[in-house]
Amino acid sequence: MISGQSINSPKSVSPIHFQTLHFPAHAVLCVTVCCLEGSPGSPHALVAALRVRPGKGVVQHAGSRKASFPPRPVWPDGHPSPPSGQRSDLRAKMAGRLSMSERLNAWPALVYEDLAPMVDYVNRLVQVGGKYTLDEPFEAGWGNIVLDVTSRGLRTPTFRRQGVTFEVHYRLLDSDVVVESDRGSVTVPVSDGSLAAFYASFCDAAAELGVRPPRTSLICEIPGAPRKFEDDQVERTWDGDAARLMWTAFDLAAGGLETWQAPFQGHRPRVGVMWGGFDLSATRYRAHPATPEADRPAFMQNAARDEYVSVGFTFGDAKSPNASMYAYIWPQPDGLEGRTWGVDGAAWNPGAGLVLLPWSTLRKTADPRQAVVACGDAVYEAAVETAGWPADVIGSRCDGWRMSTTPPAAVRGRDQ
């Protein structure tokens, strides 16, 4: 299956699904390769000719062909192997070396007043499926609840219950929610309406797959919200353009945060969206106990039982109506004032206890993804220098090709 479209074959197939790839030029590709069984000798596969349209998030299936591994590369601008004279330009784009106008198009402006109604709406919707994560084993800092940023929206982890295995996919680009299980799948359209109406439709649809309603319907971390999903009767407007813009921001920020997080060798939950506060986070933990603030709710206290460094993205709120990357060290050490944070425009905000890098500044940098990494590295360096965090738990920051071909001694030598 490629991009949700079936490829029929007279032979049995064994699907292998690869992770979502975040290209710098803002095209996203998710590929499933169907390996043909029963073929002695070199393996073959049915490989679709895929075209990825930057900025559109659209994958076109242009037919199937039989090919030996590895298939020819697919370039993010939609061409197969380009003429040799164009390859350096395309490689530069793939590496993130875009012109200012290209960067501003790839990293769009985020106006809080324009996005706030949809951010509020989606924050409420994702809590419905998010509640199932509370049944999962607890991970430090609530790592068990994060929603993955996919090529179409936000998705829960896979839930393995007695009698049914399922996941919930909030497809922001398709204006629907898909519940997928071992028994099949159901789709719940998302449009204008109330959270209460959506919750009722969701529960009815999920029941067809043997999925019970969440154990609780309490609305969490949204100031002024009714107590339960069923009580939220406010009619809200679904804006597909705003949904795409939200996904774009999450997708771009996730690419930078995943790159920053990858070399950390300690405990690190998946990079993802916390469905309560609705921020995207990448967090590093160490097994040093911390003292939570006693006046916080129990779930917040339990998030702060251990020391951690967190870097993330937020759309902002009414008190701080600006989208930004943020970072902080818990517990907050002394000595953070006056430091530099890896990127011009990133600054320490003592009132909030955060390092803030405004989105409006980030999108104008020469390489926004690398700017996210640089800011995160500067925050971790501050944790090493002011809070005694270990400096020797950061491994190589490189891709799998290097690790598949370079002996360990040479890798260590280049890292030093």
Short mmCIF file of C-alpha atoms in Angstrom, two decimals, residues 152 263 345:
data_model
loop_
_atom_site.label_atom_id
_atom_site.label_comp_id
_atom_site.label_asym_id
_atom_site.label_seq_id
_atom_site.Cartn_x
_atom_site.Cartn_y
_atom_site.Cartn_z
CA ARG A 152 -1.59 14.11 7.62
CA PRO A 263 21.86 11.89 19.70
CA GLY A 345 16.83 36.53 18.57
#
